[in-house]
CSV table of C-alpha atoms and ligand atoms in Angstrom, one decimal:
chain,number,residue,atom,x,y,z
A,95,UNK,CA,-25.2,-19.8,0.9
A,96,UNK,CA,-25.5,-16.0,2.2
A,97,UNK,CA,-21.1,-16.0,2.0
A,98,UNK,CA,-21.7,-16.9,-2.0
A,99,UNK,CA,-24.0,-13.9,-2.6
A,100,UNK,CA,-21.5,-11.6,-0.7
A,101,UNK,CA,-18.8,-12.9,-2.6
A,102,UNK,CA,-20.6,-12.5,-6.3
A,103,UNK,CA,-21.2,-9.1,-5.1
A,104,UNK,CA,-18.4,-8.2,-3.9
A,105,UNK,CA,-16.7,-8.8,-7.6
A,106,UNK,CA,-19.5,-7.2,-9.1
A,107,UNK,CA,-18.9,-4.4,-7.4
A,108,UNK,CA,-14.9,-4.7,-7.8
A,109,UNK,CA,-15.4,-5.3,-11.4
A,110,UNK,CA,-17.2,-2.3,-11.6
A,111,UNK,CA,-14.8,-0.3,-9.7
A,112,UNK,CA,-11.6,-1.4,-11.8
A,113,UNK,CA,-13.5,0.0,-14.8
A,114,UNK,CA,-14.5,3.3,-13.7
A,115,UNK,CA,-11.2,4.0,-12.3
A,116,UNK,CA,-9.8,2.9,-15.7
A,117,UNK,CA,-12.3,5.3,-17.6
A,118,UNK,CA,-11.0,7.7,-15.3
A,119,UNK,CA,-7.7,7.1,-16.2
A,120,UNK,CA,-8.2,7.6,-19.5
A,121,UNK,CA,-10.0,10.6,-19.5
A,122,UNK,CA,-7.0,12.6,-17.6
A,123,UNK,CA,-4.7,11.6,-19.6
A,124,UNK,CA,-7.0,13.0,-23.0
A,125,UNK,CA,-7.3,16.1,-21.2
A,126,UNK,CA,-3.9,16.8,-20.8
A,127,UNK,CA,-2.9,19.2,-23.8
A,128,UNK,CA,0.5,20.5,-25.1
A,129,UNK,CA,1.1,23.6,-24.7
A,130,UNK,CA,1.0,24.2,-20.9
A,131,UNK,CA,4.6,25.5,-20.2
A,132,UNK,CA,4.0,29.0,-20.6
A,133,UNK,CA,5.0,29.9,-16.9
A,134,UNK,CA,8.6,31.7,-17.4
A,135,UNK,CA,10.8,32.2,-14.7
A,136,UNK,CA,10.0,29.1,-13.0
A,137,UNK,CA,10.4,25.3,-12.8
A,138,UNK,CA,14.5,24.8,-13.0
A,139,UNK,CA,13.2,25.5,-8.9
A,140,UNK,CA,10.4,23.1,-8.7
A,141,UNK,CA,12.2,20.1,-10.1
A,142,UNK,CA,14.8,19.8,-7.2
A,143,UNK,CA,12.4,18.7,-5.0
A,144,UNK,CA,10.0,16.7,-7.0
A,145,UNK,CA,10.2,13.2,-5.5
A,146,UNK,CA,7.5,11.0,-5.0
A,147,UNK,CA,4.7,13.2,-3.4
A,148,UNK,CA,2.1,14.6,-5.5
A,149,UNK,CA,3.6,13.5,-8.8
A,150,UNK,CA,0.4,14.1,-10.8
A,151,UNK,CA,-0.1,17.8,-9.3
A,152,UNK,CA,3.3,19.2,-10.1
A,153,UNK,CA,3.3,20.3,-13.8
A,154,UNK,CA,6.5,18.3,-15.3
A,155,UNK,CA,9.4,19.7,-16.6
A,156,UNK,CA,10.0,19.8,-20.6
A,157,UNK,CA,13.3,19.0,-22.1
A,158,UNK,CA,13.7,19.5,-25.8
A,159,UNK,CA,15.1,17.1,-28.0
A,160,UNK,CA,18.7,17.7,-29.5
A,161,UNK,CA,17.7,15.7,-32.6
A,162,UNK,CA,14.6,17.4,-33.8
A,163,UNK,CA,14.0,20.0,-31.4
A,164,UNK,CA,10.5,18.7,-29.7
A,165,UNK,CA,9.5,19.2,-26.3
A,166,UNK,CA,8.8,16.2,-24.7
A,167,UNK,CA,8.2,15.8,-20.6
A,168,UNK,CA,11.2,14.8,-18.7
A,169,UNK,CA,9.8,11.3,-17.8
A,170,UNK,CA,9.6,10.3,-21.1
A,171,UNK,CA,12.6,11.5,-22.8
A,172,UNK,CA,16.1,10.1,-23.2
A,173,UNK,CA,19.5,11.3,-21.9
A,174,UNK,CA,22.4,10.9,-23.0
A,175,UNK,CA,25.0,12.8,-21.3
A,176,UNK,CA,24.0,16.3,-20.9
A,177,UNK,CA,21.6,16.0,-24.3
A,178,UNK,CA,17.9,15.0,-23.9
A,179,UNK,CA,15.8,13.4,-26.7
A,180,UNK,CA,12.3,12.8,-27.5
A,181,UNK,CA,12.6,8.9,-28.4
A,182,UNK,CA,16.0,6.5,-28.0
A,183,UNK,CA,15.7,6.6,-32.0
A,184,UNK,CA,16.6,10.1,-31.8
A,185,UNK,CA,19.3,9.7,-29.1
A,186,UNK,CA,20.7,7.0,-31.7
A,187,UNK,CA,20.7,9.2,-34.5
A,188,UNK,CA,22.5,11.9,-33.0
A,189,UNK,CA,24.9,9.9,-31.8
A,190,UNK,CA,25.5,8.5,-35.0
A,191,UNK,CA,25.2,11.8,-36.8
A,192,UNK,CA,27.8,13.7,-34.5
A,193,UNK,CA,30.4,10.2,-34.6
A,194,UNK,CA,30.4,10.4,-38.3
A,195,UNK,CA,31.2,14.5,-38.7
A,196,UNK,CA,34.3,13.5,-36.0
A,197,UNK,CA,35.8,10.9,-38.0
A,198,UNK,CA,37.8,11.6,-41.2
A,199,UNK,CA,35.6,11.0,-44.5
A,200,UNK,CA,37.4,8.4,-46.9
B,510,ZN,ZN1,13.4,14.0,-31.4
């Protein structure tokens, strides 16, 4: 009967835990504001070595869209080739854009 209550508790308490962690969460990524890559002369450095320690510490590199010029961080943008883009929507319409000034108009 006393393994029952332990148990109960237990998920109580791991409940409990899952949601704070999740509020937690949540809040950090609120906080995080644009506008924090105002550091010049440094970062093209940082990246090389960026691999999977401390990934939330180490302020992430921007890239800036080819299509429509937004910075957007590294993780979440698209390359294609040497270009990087904000969305793959972007990617695609660049690509579609620069195809269509190559070929011949009829
Ligand atoms: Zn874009």
């Amino acid at each position: 009967m006393r393994q029952i209550l332990l148990l109960v508790l237990l998920f109580v308490v791991g409940q409990w835990f899952v949601k704070a962690l999740r509020r937690a969460q949540t809040q950090t990524r609120a906080g995080t504001q644009p506008g924090q890559g105002a550091q010049p002369g440094q970062g093209a450095a940082r990246s090389a070595n960026g691999g999977a320690s401390g990934k939330a510490a180490l302020p992430e590199p921007m890239v800036r869209c080819a299509e429509c010029g937004v910075h957007a961080p590294r993780s979440e943008s698209v390359n294609v080739g040497a270009r990087s883009f904000c969305s793959s929507g972007h990617a695609r319409a660049y690509d579609a854009r620069t195809t269509a000034q190559d070929r011949p108009a009829r």
